[in-house]
Amino acid sequence: MAMYKAPLRDMRFVLNEVFDAGSLWASMPAMSEVTPDLVDAILEEGAKVTENELFPLNRSGDEEGCTFDDGKVTTPAGFKAAYDTLAESGWLGLGGNPEYGGQGMPKMLTVLFEEMLYAANASFTLYPALNSGAVLLLDSHASDEIKEQYLPPMYEGRWLGTMCLTEPHSGSDLGILRSKAEPNEDGSYTISGTKIFITGGDHDLCENIVHLVLAKLPDAPAGTRGISLFIVPKFLINEDGSSGDANNVNCGSIEHKMGIKGSATCVMNFDGAKGWMVGEPNRGLAAMFTMMNYERLSIGIQGLGLGEVAYQSAMDFAKERLQARAPKGAKCPDKIADPILVHPDVRRMALNVRAFNEGGRAFASYVGMQLDISKYHPDEEQRKQAAELVALLTPVAKAFLTDRGFDVCVEAQQIYGGQGYVREWGAEQYVRDARIAQIYEGTNGIQAMDLVGRKIVANKCGYLAHFASDVRQFMAACDAPELAAYVSQLEAELQRLESLSAWLVEQAGANPEELGAAAVDYLNLFGLVTYGYLWLRMMAAAQAQVAADTSGFYDAKLKVGAHYFKRILPRTLSLEAQVRAGADVLMAMDEDQFYVE
Amino acid sequence: MAMYKAPLRDMRFVLNEVFDAGSLWASMPAMSEVTPDLVDAILEEGAKVTENELFPLNRSGDEEGCTFDDGKVTTPAGFKAAYDTLAESGWLGLGGNPEYGGQGMPKMLTVLFEEMLYAANASFTLYPALNSGAVLLLDSHASDEIKEQYLPPMYEGRWLGTMCLTEPHSGSDLGILRSKAEPNEDGSYTISGTKIFITGGDHDLCENIVHLVLAKLPDAPAGTRGISLFIVPKFLINEDGSSGDANNVNCGSIEHKMGIKGSATCVMNFDGAKGWMVGEPNRGLAAMFTMMNYERLSIGIQGLGLGEVAYQSAMDFAKERLQARAPKGAKCPDKIADPILVHPDVRRMALNVRAFNEGGRAFASYVGMQLDISKYHPDEEQRKQAAELVALLTPVAKAFLTDRGFDVCVEAQQIYGGQGYVREWGAEQYVRDARIAQIYEGTNGIQAMDLVGRKIVANKCGYLAHFASDVRQFMAACDAPELAAYVSQLEAELQRLESLSAWLVEQAGANPEELGAAAVDYLNLFGLVTYGYLWLRMMAAAQAQVAADTSGFYDAKLKVGAHYFKRILPRTLSLEAQVRAGADVLMAMDEDQFYVE
């Protein structure tokens, strides 16, 4: 049946052996109390709570879904009790600011815990994941008064945050949103408008819900430069900090969706609700980007977590499933047939899944590491460079982790044959739950536009140069003769990426359509090369240990890495050709020629 | 909202302009009454029945699903009435043998009608689609007595056929099936065993259900050479041909699935049911392959039909959806934003979908044409060569049409943004309904093994040589200067396919694991080159007409074709590299290293 065990061995490998996180933490005063032992203990506890509390509710939550009745949303049976367990153990404040009751743990740790959460129960996890972004936004942009009022209960999980951006006519294009905020004399604002696709807009998990809402002031300029940000609690806050009267914000309905059925996706009506501005007038979108960037990495990790649980469950099936004989003759002649992993094509699928999962784990951790450096490193130049890397890699993390997450869920499902299509084994749920991650939080097409536009062309490959130098620095030090061929291959791929990026900068100057035409294929190529770098780092760490190891862990790591380099990384060949084919072929059709009469 | 209009203009183009089907029919005596006008009239009627009777039940059928109660399956509301309309108008005998009441229409026509059926309502279509394969099997292998008894009511749709292969422990590996057939003194057999995943195993659409069942005789040799085929009606047939007493075959339950929810997927228990052998003892699998090959092309068309309806519905959404501005400046400055097709990346997705749909339609028709030639052509050598082409292309049709069908449903869904994930627009249902087509009727991995093993290596690329000569014959005659670059590109791709095929034959001799290691990537490369050929044929037909045309049809055809050649066909680069990476990297892992402890 479906199974999930948090991949602690691999998580430790990434943290300690690949990235030597302990040394990094020791070098940053704000992280001075964070030790590998502490982190390991937290991961162990995280494994227990996700495996034992959340995973058992995954399929039942999908079967039951959320229900909407008379304006109120009820989450599936068991969600509330599991949520209470999670909140009471302090998990919602894990990465939070200690000044307000958070635990101040590094992002390198929280990305791994998030992976466990999403793997165990993606629908459930969206409630706390939105909250984590909301508290980060408030910690970065809200007044001290708001922080004091809101952060402690949100870290405790007594209140949960949401992100209210989309309107019926305004999704990818936020510049045209219509929600309005009228100033009141007491310094508050009256918020009116309809928001859709609001994850956790209403539910029964906790006592209050804190909406972070984009809206326009009466005199706001048009477009994205006229958007402000407001905090709008479901229940107004009393003087003593408790939740008081109901605010004028209501859930109008919930969506019926392909998946993540235990996550309430709400239409929210703000009918003159009372709110308070966060940050500066008309600068709300910039502030919201603090939350959006957080969520983009988080949603990337949704893809990763689902890929991991899909892999584990598929292997649990493969272990028992006997069909046909190995190409070179029976491996288990005493059984009616051999286990399906004797077949090269089944291995191909399993190795694809695993190579993307393990590469994705290293990638998420690498981005987490850069986030920690950008926030906590004592050296300003290091902080700045890390921030640029984060900016560069965030769209890649969101899109590449989720595109590959979906692919590997589909590929894992394929391993089952017909059993993958029926509900019993759960494989089909992972596919449905993974699909949304490519769409929400900025579609992957939007991510790709962000990458090529703001992160590559706008700085003329400046961020990329930092990244490439990081990669080359590692390659220069990677002297294991067993890995020499992979180093050469990666150098060639890095040059491909650099030359294609330079071409893109050149093209974009002459024709802005080239950006959009290239974006998605370019992002995929970028992701493949990035995983190549991370696989090389993993293989170097494994190569150093493999001779003395009897567990098979390092040996497997080297073999999966070889699969990545030989049978996955060549996908860049086609992607480069597709990008270089240019925009003209896409733009040649008249718009009417697309439509069906 | 979701929309479907049968693409009659494109169907006529493929039939008449690309393949000049009228001349072909005129050259084959058995088809002498088939004219383009007759076929066109049938397609027009087919469009009406699928658009008006079946499509309106597509989403409601998905919402309601089939129900199972006390051994009986009920199909969703409206299915029975729509089925009666279809059967009464004679659609179930469209391609059937006129000797027994069929209409003897060519496969080139029926593939197009099947596309309409699957596009309009894939769940519904599976009931008649299984029947069409069953009657073909009976017509090819059953005794005259069985044919006289069964074919007329099955062509009329009073009875429907099923295909009973899979058992709980025996899916891709049919050699280990356990169902038993004991001979009776009256020449009948007593059938016992459990079959699973039986599409249409029970339902309420018609008066009798005709199961074609694989089972083993008491003295049967082990493996696939010991399988016999039996016809087992749900109700025994009276002397007068009517349905009589219930046979000992019962539906034990139905599956809860990711999609095709209106199609009943049944567990069938044969508890000493009475059956009659079809064909020779122990030669049942070969006979069943008549049906399986039929269904493989049919299921390929499921992918195509779903891709088409997904495209149409996505464009209906895109037409109305306004988000952001075109890269070179507003196209509709009087509206709040431009329609999303101004964005190159949205066009990229739409063109991918369309290029695979139109390429797939031509491909399915091409295979249909070869089937007609193999059956009806007066020249034996032509029949033989066409039969070899059918053998070669059937696994490609099943796998490539369904893999691309799923991909394009996912890509069409992506065009919607968040609206693609909620149920309202129907995009997510197409994804779920398309997913099964990659799995059932032999997984696409099994198809790929069939291609590389039986269709490439076993005849040392002999079938491929026929196909390549067909392609080169066309290229030699394709003298439009506008297409010269595409001819060169296709020649290069054909050489890539030939050289890789030769390499595969060589490798397989030394290491049988190379076949499975290469299979799926090789099949995808094969499919891409094949679509290149068909796109060139379509472009040549369009080029000849484009100057005089004001409708934009031929112009669009040339532009979509250019997209295929420039931005899709280069996928072969990576696939070749992946195949040439060989089996060793896949086989290096110990089996235990895949499993999670």
XYZ file of C-alpha atoms in Angstrom, chain B residues 34-444:
411
model
C -17.277 3.868 -50.868
C -17.019 7.391 -52.249
C -15.776 10.613 -50.695
C -19.337 11.961 -50.783
C -20.715 8.988 -48.899
C -17.924 9.164 -46.354
C -18.434 12.862 -45.931
C -22.130 12.378 -45.270
C -21.319 9.760 -42.648
C -18.801 12.069 -40.973
C -21.413 14.832 -40.870
C -23.874 12.507 -39.175
C -21.145 11.278 -36.855
C -20.404 14.841 -35.844
C -24.043 15.397 -34.983
C -24.481 12.301 -32.849
C -21.233 12.809 -30.931
C -21.673 16.551 -30.407
C -25.339 16.409 -29.514
C -25.855 13.057 -27.802
C -22.532 12.142 -26.186
C -20.675 15.345 -25.366
C -23.462 16.725 -23.144
C -23.104 13.612 -20.949
C -19.350 13.843 -20.571
C -19.048 15.868 -17.429
C -22.210 14.598 -15.768
C -21.003 11.042 -16.421
C -17.740 11.890 -14.696
C -19.489 13.454 -11.724
C -21.916 10.578 -11.278
C -19.762 7.631 -12.320
C -20.962 4.063 -12.547
C -22.602 2.473 -9.553
C -22.498 -1.106 -8.384
C -25.306 -2.566 -6.395
C -26.153 -6.184 -5.702
C -24.076 -7.493 -8.601
C -25.448 -5.038 -11.130
C -23.720 -2.066 -12.729
C -25.644 1.077 -13.594
C -24.132 3.568 -16.009
C -24.526 7.327 -15.461
C -27.820 9.034 -16.259
C -28.351 9.475 -19.969
C -25.866 6.835 -21.121
C -28.522 4.245 -21.892
C -30.635 6.606 -23.989
C -27.609 7.904 -25.886
C -26.467 4.345 -26.439
C -29.846 3.393 -27.877
C -29.698 6.318 -30.276
C -26.223 5.299 -31.396
C -27.149 1.635 -31.803
C -30.432 2.307 -33.565
C -28.670 4.475 -36.132
C -26.348 1.575 -36.918
C -23.115 3.134 -35.712
C -21.949 -0.073 -34.011
C -21.711 -1.947 -37.290
C -19.983 0.819 -39.236
C -16.833 -1.150 -39.988
C -18.447 -4.593 -39.685
C -18.580 -7.440 -42.176
C -21.574 -6.911 -44.518
C -22.112 -10.706 -44.644
C -23.384 -10.513 -41.060
C -25.061 -7.138 -41.142
C -22.090 -4.817 -40.845
C -21.704 -1.801 -43.103
C -18.230 -2.587 -44.371
C -16.933 0.957 -44.187
C -13.165 1.466 -44.446
C -10.946 1.876 -41.414
C -9.887 5.282 -42.717
C -13.419 6.416 -41.979
C -13.925 4.574 -38.711
C -10.757 5.986 -37.132
C -12.148 9.473 -37.695
C -15.514 8.558 -36.244
C -13.761 6.944 -33.280
C -11.874 10.175 -32.709
C -15.183 12.020 -32.483
C -16.546 9.452 -30.049
C -13.552 9.636 -27.705
C -13.420 13.415 -27.893
C -17.080 13.739 -27.038
C -17.178 11.174 -24.247
C -14.269 8.826 -23.636
C -15.990 6.847 -20.868
C -19.041 6.185 -22.978
C -16.999 5.271 -26.029
C -15.198 2.422 -24.341
C -18.353 0.287 -24.413
C -18.727 0.327 -28.216
C -14.952 0.408 -28.760
C -14.514 -2.917 -26.994
C -17.373 -4.303 -29.020
C -15.731 -3.276 -32.297
C -12.603 -5.220 -31.386
C -14.656 -8.217 -30.260
C -16.600 -8.469 -33.512
C -13.391 -8.176 -35.496
C -11.908 -11.036 -33.501
C -14.993 -13.194 -34.013
C -15.141 -12.363 -37.708
C -11.487 -13.404 -38.067
C -11.306 -16.481 -35.845
C -14.721 -17.871 -34.852
C -16.620 -20.672 -36.512
C -19.398 -19.790 -38.935
C -21.911 -20.945 -36.353
C -20.616 -18.513 -33.736
C -20.420 -15.732 -36.280
C -24.006 -16.267 -37.333
C -25.146 -16.346 -33.733
C -23.199 -13.416 -32.386
C -22.213 -10.957 -35.089
C -25.642 -9.642 -36.125
C -26.772 -8.675 -32.595
C -23.327 -7.274 -31.840
C -23.345 -5.114 -34.974
C -26.828 -3.990 -34.035
C -25.639 -3.132 -30.566
C -28.163 -5.417 -28.862
C -25.181 -7.225 -27.374
C -21.780 -5.796 -26.489
C -18.431 -7.570 -26.308
C -15.678 -7.455 -23.677
C -12.078 -8.556 -23.448
C -11.204 -10.688 -20.414
C -7.450 -11.025 -20.072
C -6.079 -9.580 -16.839
C -6.145 -11.486 -13.553
C -5.087 -10.153 -10.163
C -1.574 -11.606 -10.448
C -1.347 -11.516 -14.226
C -1.363 -8.248 -16.127
C 1.467 -7.512 -18.542
C 2.486 -11.158 -18.123
C -0.361 -13.200 -19.571
C 1.662 -16.384 -19.542
C 0.934 -16.926 -15.861
C -2.841 -16.606 -15.988
C -4.827 -19.187 -14.014
C -8.372 -19.188 -15.396
C -9.359 -22.726 -16.360
C -11.504 -24.225 -19.103
C -12.749 -27.817 -18.671
C -14.201 -29.467 -21.766
C -17.790 -30.690 -21.584
C -19.246 -33.548 -23.561
C -21.438 -31.239 -25.667
C -18.406 -29.447 -27.059
C -18.730 -26.489 -24.714
C -16.310 -25.661 -21.854
C -16.736 -24.826 -18.197
C -14.806 -21.640 -17.416
C -13.582 -20.765 -13.922
C -11.453 -17.897 -12.757
C -11.347 -14.247 -11.796
C -10.666 -11.490 -14.272
C -10.028 -7.885 -13.262
C -10.010 -4.519 -14.988
C -12.715 -5.689 -17.394
C -14.034 -2.630 -19.199
C -17.784 -2.948 -19.616
C -17.784 -6.298 -17.812
C -21.263 -5.455 -16.642
C -23.593 -2.537 -17.391
C -27.191 -1.672 -18.252
C -26.774 -0.547 -21.855
C -27.959 -3.610 -23.755
C -29.569 -7.023 -23.391
C -26.527 -9.299 -23.387
C -22.773 -9.067 -22.827
C -20.346 -11.265 -24.724
C -17.129 -12.011 -22.879
C -14.035 -13.090 -24.787
C -12.022 -14.901 -22.189
C -8.490 -16.250 -22.082
C -8.185 -19.467 -20.075
C -6.130 -22.644 -19.937
C -7.180 -26.129 -20.905
C -6.404 -28.873 -18.357
C -3.477 -30.183 -20.395
C -2.214 -26.823 -21.593
C 1.512 -26.174 -21.835
C 2.923 -23.510 -19.522
C 3.221 -19.898 -20.635
C 1.637 -18.019 -23.507
C 1.601 -21.103 -25.722
C -0.948 -22.708 -23.459
C -3.706 -20.130 -23.599
C -7.030 -20.703 -25.312
C -9.836 -18.307 -26.127
C -13.500 -18.729 -25.225
C -16.702 -16.883 -25.888
C -18.811 -16.644 -22.733
C -22.146 -14.816 -22.932
C -23.678 -13.269 -19.833
C -26.978 -14.870 -20.842
C -26.918 -18.150 -22.724
C -28.257 -17.963 -26.259
C -31.565 -19.686 -27.033
C -32.172 -21.718 -30.171
C -33.948 -18.762 -31.728
C -30.966 -16.504 -31.103
C -32.487 -14.625 -28.207
C -30.785 -14.246 -24.816
C -31.895 -16.894 -22.342
C -30.792 -18.163 -18.939
C -28.109 -16.409 -16.939
C -24.658 -17.926 -17.290
C -22.419 -18.406 -14.232
C -20.534 -15.173 -14.716
C -20.935 -12.270 -12.342
C -19.540 -8.863 -11.667
C -17.959 -8.866 -8.196
C -17.250 -5.155 -7.918
C -16.190 -2.112 -9.902
C -13.017 -0.072 -9.521
C -12.824 3.478 -8.213
C -10.516 5.228 -10.591
C -8.738 8.476 -11.382
C -10.903 9.019 -14.438
C -13.082 7.415 -17.125
C -15.581 7.194 -14.305
C -18.525 6.567 -16.585
C -16.835 3.421 -17.860
C -17.469 0.389 -15.669
C -14.185 -1.347 -14.827
C -15.253 -4.680 -13.421
C -14.018 -7.635 -11.457
C -15.610 -10.591 -13.272
C -16.055 -13.926 -11.593
C -16.433 -16.958 -13.848
C -17.819 -19.643 -11.558
C -18.188 -22.563 -13.887
C -19.579 -20.445 -16.692
C -20.407 -22.087 -19.979
C -18.225 -21.050 -22.896
C -17.242 -22.101 -26.402
C -13.793 -22.128 -27.859
C -12.869 -19.605 -30.510
C -10.089 -20.704 -32.833
C -7.622 -23.468 -32.028
C -6.718 -24.914 -28.603
C -3.672 -23.190 -27.072
C -3.676 -20.611 -29.848
C -5.960 -18.216 -28.037
C -3.453 -15.461 -27.470
C -2.719 -15.175 -31.180
C -6.461 -14.854 -31.852
C -6.851 -12.378 -29.038
C -4.152 -10.260 -30.669
C -6.612 -9.505 -33.466
C -8.719 -7.764 -30.872
C -5.757 -6.341 -28.957
C -4.250 -4.759 -32.047
C -7.612 -3.275 -32.888
C -7.947 -1.866 -29.392
C -4.399 -0.561 -29.407
C -5.115 1.719 -32.315
C -8.475 2.565 -30.772
C -6.911 3.522 -27.464
C -4.361 5.589 -29.352
C -7.316 7.453 -30.784
C -8.632 7.975 -27.261
C -5.500 10.056 -26.685
C -6.071 11.939 -29.908
C -9.749 12.633 -29.277
C -9.110 13.907 -25.758
C -6.294 16.083 -27.067
C -8.673 17.629 -29.586
C -11.471 18.413 -27.146
C -8.899 19.713 -24.667
C -7.557 22.062 -27.338
C -10.946 23.346 -28.379
C -12.055 23.997 -24.816
C -8.780 25.724 -23.927
C -9.085 28.020 -26.927
C -12.652 28.828 -25.966
C -11.261 29.943 -22.606
C -8.291 31.765 -24.137
C -10.529 33.785 -26.407
C -12.238 35.426 -23.449
C -9.405 35.581 -20.957
C -7.636 38.942 -20.792
C -4.387 39.144 -18.822
C -1.471 41.575 -19.224
C -0.212 43.137 -22.413
C 1.526 41.841 -25.526
C 5.339 42.049 -25.350
C 5.461 44.709 -28.069
C 2.649 46.808 -26.611
C -1.113 46.602 -26.099
C -3.065 44.811 -28.797
C -6.439 45.769 -27.345
C -5.817 49.111 -25.637
C -9.558 49.631 -25.142
C -9.796 46.531 -22.943
C -8.336 46.069 -19.467
C -5.773 43.646 -20.871
C -4.980 41.666 -24.024
C -6.260 38.148 -24.745
C -3.743 35.653 -23.419
C -2.797 34.402 -26.891
C -0.682 37.524 -27.332
C 1.853 35.869 -25.040
C 4.462 33.764 -26.830
C 4.453 31.109 -24.113
C 0.682 30.608 -24.342
C 1.069 30.266 -28.103
C 3.862 27.771 -27.575
C 1.532 25.585 -25.523
C -1.379 25.979 -27.948
C 0.825 25.174 -30.929
C 2.277 22.120 -29.225
C -1.222 20.839 -28.579
C -2.357 21.544 -32.074
C 0.734 20.138 -33.786
C 0.328 16.841 -31.953
C -3.418 16.697 -32.542
C -3.225 17.358 -36.262
C -0.165 15.142 -36.633
C -1.964 12.454 -34.661
C -5.055 12.657 -36.822
C -2.954 12.169 -39.945
C -1.068 9.334 -38.263
C -4.213 7.477 -37.188
C -5.604 7.878 -40.701
C -2.356 6.637 -42.212
C -2.493 3.502 -40.068
C -6.173 3.129 -40.983
C -5.217 3.368 -44.645
C -2.600 0.649 -44.255
C -5.188 -1.521 -42.488
C -7.571 -1.057 -45.400
C -4.830 -1.867 -47.915
C -3.748 -4.933 -45.942
C -7.316 -6.226 -45.968
C -8.804 -5.118 -49.268
C -6.075 -4.414 -51.791
C -6.233 -6.724 -54.842
C -2.438 -6.998 -55.007
C -1.008 -9.543 -52.575
C 2.382 -7.884 -52.287
C 0.699 -4.585 -51.426
C -1.421 -6.334 -48.822
C 1.667 -7.937 -47.295
C 3.667 -4.727 -47.169
C 0.745 -2.854 -45.658
C 0.325 -5.594 -43.040
C 3.968 -5.182 -42.096
C 3.530 -1.434 -41.803
C 0.495 -2.017 -39.568
C 2.509 -4.379 -37.392
C 5.318 -1.838 -37.147
C 3.104 1.163 -36.460
C 0.487 -0.313 -34.112
C 2.627 -0.046 -30.958
C 3.712 3.440 -32.006
C 0.096 4.439 -32.555
C -0.983 3.129 -29.170
C 1.892 4.599 -27.170
C 2.799 7.778 -29.006
C -0.798 8.888 -29.533
C -1.612 8.319 -25.869
C 1.590 9.774 -24.449
C 1.177 12.882 -26.539
C -2.564 12.834 -25.846
C -1.863 13.019 -22.119
C 0.848 15.652 -22.593
C -1.387 17.903 -24.634
C -4.286 17.548 -22.196
C -1.883 18.677 -19.456
C -0.565 21.498 -21.640
C -4.102 22.588 -22.563
C -4.981 22.572 -18.862
C -1.982 24.811 -18.183
C -3.331 27.455 -20.570
C -6.210 28.107 -18.159
C -4.112 28.901 -15.133
C -6.100 28.181 -11.979
C -9.331 27.652 -13.916
C -7.773 24.533 -15.399
C -7.558 22.858 -12.007
C -11.160 23.383 -10.941
C -13.825 21.157 -12.402
C -15.952 23.821 -14.034
C -14.171 24.075 -17.385
C -13.611 20.364 -17.738
C -9.900 20.616 -18.523
C -8.922 18.492 -15.549
C -11.263 15.678 -16.572
C -9.527 15.360 -19.930
C -6.227 14.910 -18.111
C -7.662 12.222 -15.853
C -9.452 10.472 -18.712
C -6.351 10.561 -20.923
C -4.055 9.126 -18.247
C -5.474 5.604 -18.432
C -4.756 5.338 -22.141
C -1.025 5.196 -21.384
C -1.614 2.275 -19.054
C -4.285 -0.093 -20.306
C -4.337 -2.182 -23.434
C -0.664 -2.971 -22.792
C 1.253 -0.217 -20.976
C 3.223 2.100 -23.182
